[in-house]
Amino acid sequence: QVQLVESGGGLVQAGGSLRLSCAASGVIFSNYAMGWFRQGPGKEREFVAAINWNGDYTYYADSVKGRFTISRDNAKNTVYLQMSSLKPDDTAIYYCAAARSSYTSYRPIVSYEYDYWGQGTQVTVSS
């Protein structure tokens, strides 16, 4: 069956960096766009970043643009989220998700377009 497993979360001071990874299994990874979402304490789940099937197209939430970078390695069935200049507001559970690609530049920003989800990894940014 399809599995998405996130890793790399943890506790970091404001201004620091973390790299999240999401390893996929049970799917032909290159058939899927990938996204990262997050849910902070008491908040709704929100879009963070998305990448198309081959990495040529990305999209970021305004709140993370210039600080976060999404990338993927199809040979390793893994998507990454490099997070820099972290702020306490970035504290959340981070989820990766996979969406079956329907065209080359497809990289959805809404959760209902994603077919599979990971369990999440906690990121805590201290001030």
Short mmCIF file of C-alpha atoms in Angstrom, two decimals:
data_model
loop_
_atom_site.label_atom_id
_atom_site.label_comp_id
_atom_site.label_asym_id
_atom_site.label_seq_id
_atom_site.Cartn_x
_atom_site.Cartn_y
_atom_site.Cartn_z
CA GLN A 1 0.00 0.00 0.00
CA VAL A 2 0.97 3.63 -0.33
CA GLN A 3 3.08 5.05 2.45
CA LEU A 4 4.48 8.52 2.97
CA VAL A 5 6.86 8.82 5.89
CA GLU A 6 8.11 12.20 7.05
CA SER A 7 11.28 12.72 9.04
CA GLY A 8 13.62 15.50 10.08
CA GLY A 9 11.41 17.45 12.44
CA GLY A 10 12.57 18.63 15.83
CA LEU A 11 13.22 21.57 18.09
CA VAL A 12 15.18 24.52 16.71
CA GLN A 13 15.83 28.09 17.79
CA ALA A 14 14.39 30.99 15.85
CA GLY A 15 16.63 31.80 12.91
CA GLY A 16 17.74 28.20 12.57
CA SER A 17 17.24 25.64 9.82
CA LEU A 18 15.79 22.19 9.40
CA ARG A 19 15.38 19.86 6.45
CA LEU A 20 12.33 17.67 6.31
CA SER A 21 12.22 14.52 4.20
CA CYS A 22 9.28 12.47 2.99
CA ALA A 23 9.93 8.99 1.65
CA ALA A 24 7.26 7.43 -0.55
CA SER A 25 6.59 3.77 -1.18
CA GLY A 26 3.88 1.83 -2.95
CA VAL A 27 3.56 4.40 -5.75
CA ILE A 28 5.35 5.28 -8.94
CA PHE A 29 6.78 8.42 -7.39
CA SER A 30 7.38 10.27 -10.65
CA ASN A 31 3.64 10.04 -11.42
CA TYR A 32 2.87 12.31 -8.50
CA ALA A 33 3.13 15.95 -7.63
CA MET A 34 4.14 16.42 -4.00
CA GLY A 35 3.19 18.98 -1.42
CA TRP A 36 3.90 20.05 2.12
CA PHE A 37 1.20 21.28 4.47
CA ARG A 38 1.31 22.22 8.13
CA GLN A 39 -1.02 22.55 11.06
CA GLY A 40 -0.05 24.76 13.96
CA PRO A 41 -1.56 24.58 17.44
CA GLY A 42 -5.18 25.70 17.27
CA LYS A 43 -4.95 26.40 13.55
CA GLU A 44 -6.33 24.93 10.35
CA ARG A 45 -4.09 22.87 8.11
CA GLU A 46 -2.44 25.18 5.58
CA PHE A 47 -0.52 24.83 2.37
CA VAL A 48 3.24 25.36 2.53
CA ALA A 49 4.83 24.30 -0.77
CA ALA A 50 4.29 22.08 -3.79
CA ILE A 51 6.41 20.64 -6.58
CA ASN A 52 5.48 19.06 -9.88
CA TRP A 53 6.47 15.56 -10.90
CA ASN A 54 9.95 16.35 -12.19
CA GLY A 55 10.83 19.31 -9.99
CA ASP A 56 10.64 21.95 -12.72
CA TYR A 57 7.73 23.77 -11.14
CA THR A 58 7.26 24.80 -7.53
CA TYR A 59 4.84 26.98 -5.60
CA TYR A 60 5.08 28.47 -2.12
CA ALA A 61 2.79 30.04 0.40
CA ASP A 62 3.59 33.73 0.84
CA SER A 63 4.44 33.10 4.49
CA VAL A 64 7.40 30.85 3.59
CA LYS A 65 8.53 32.27 0.25
CA GLY A 66 12.24 33.02 0.28
CA ARG A 67 12.80 30.95 3.43
CA PHE A 68 11.68 27.43 2.45
CA THR A 69 12.70 25.36 -0.57
CA ILE A 70 10.94 22.25 -1.81
CA SER A 71 12.83 19.73 -3.91
CA ARG A 72 12.58 16.09 -4.89
CA ASP A 73 14.76 13.16 -5.87
CA ASN A 74 12.76 10.73 -7.98
CA ALA A 75 15.56 8.16 -7.85
CA LYS A 76 15.13 8.06 -4.07
CA ASN A 77 11.33 8.47 -4.03
CA THR A 78 11.81 11.38 -1.66
CA VAL A 79 10.66 14.96 -1.41
CA TYR A 80 12.40 17.51 0.80
CA LEU A 81 11.54 20.76 2.49
CA GLN A 82 14.55 22.88 3.40
CA MET A 83 13.48 25.42 6.00
CA SER A 84 15.66 28.39 6.90
CA SER A 85 15.25 31.55 8.98
CA LEU A 86 12.67 29.71 11.03
CA LYS A 87 10.23 31.68 13.16
CA PRO A 88 8.11 30.64 16.13
CA ASP A 89 5.07 30.96 13.83
CA ASP A 90 6.48 28.06 11.79
CA THR A 91 5.81 25.75 14.74
CA ALA A 92 3.47 23.04 13.45
CA ILE A 93 3.07 19.45 12.45
CA TYR A 94 4.31 19.21 8.88
CA TYR A 95 2.66 16.77 6.49
CA CYS A 96 3.70 15.65 3.06
CA ALA A 97 1.13 14.64 0.48
CA ALA A 98 1.02 13.12 -3.00
CA ALA A 99 -1.28 14.08 -5.85
CA ARG A 100 -1.55 12.07 -9.04
CA SER A 101 -0.26 14.34 -11.82
CA SER A 102 -2.68 15.29 -14.55
CA TYR A 103 -0.35 17.56 -16.53
CA THR A 104 3.32 18.50 -16.52
CA SER A 105 3.27 21.59 -14.31
CA TYR A 106 0.62 20.24 -11.91
CA ARG A 107 1.41 21.11 -8.30
CA PRO A 108 -1.78 21.67 -6.36
CA ILE A 109 -2.09 24.03 -3.43
CA VAL A 110 -5.39 22.76 -2.01
CA SER A 111 -5.54 19.74 0.26
CA TYR A 112 -8.50 18.04 -1.44
CA GLU A 113 -6.47 17.51 -4.60
CA TYR A 114 -4.03 15.26 -2.77
CA ASP A 115 -4.57 11.52 -2.76
CA TYR A 116 -2.21 10.35 -0.04
CA TRP A 117 -0.90 11.84 3.18
CA GLY A 118 1.86 11.11 5.64
CA GLN A 119 1.47 11.01 9.41
CA GLY A 120 3.35 14.24 9.98
CA THR A 121 6.48 15.38 11.75
CA GLN A 122 6.60 17.97 14.52
CA VAL A 123 8.60 21.15 14.06
CA THR A 124 8.97 23.42 17.07
CA VAL A 125 10.70 26.78 16.81
CA SER A 126 11.64 28.43 20.08
CA SER A 127 12.03 32.18 20.45
#
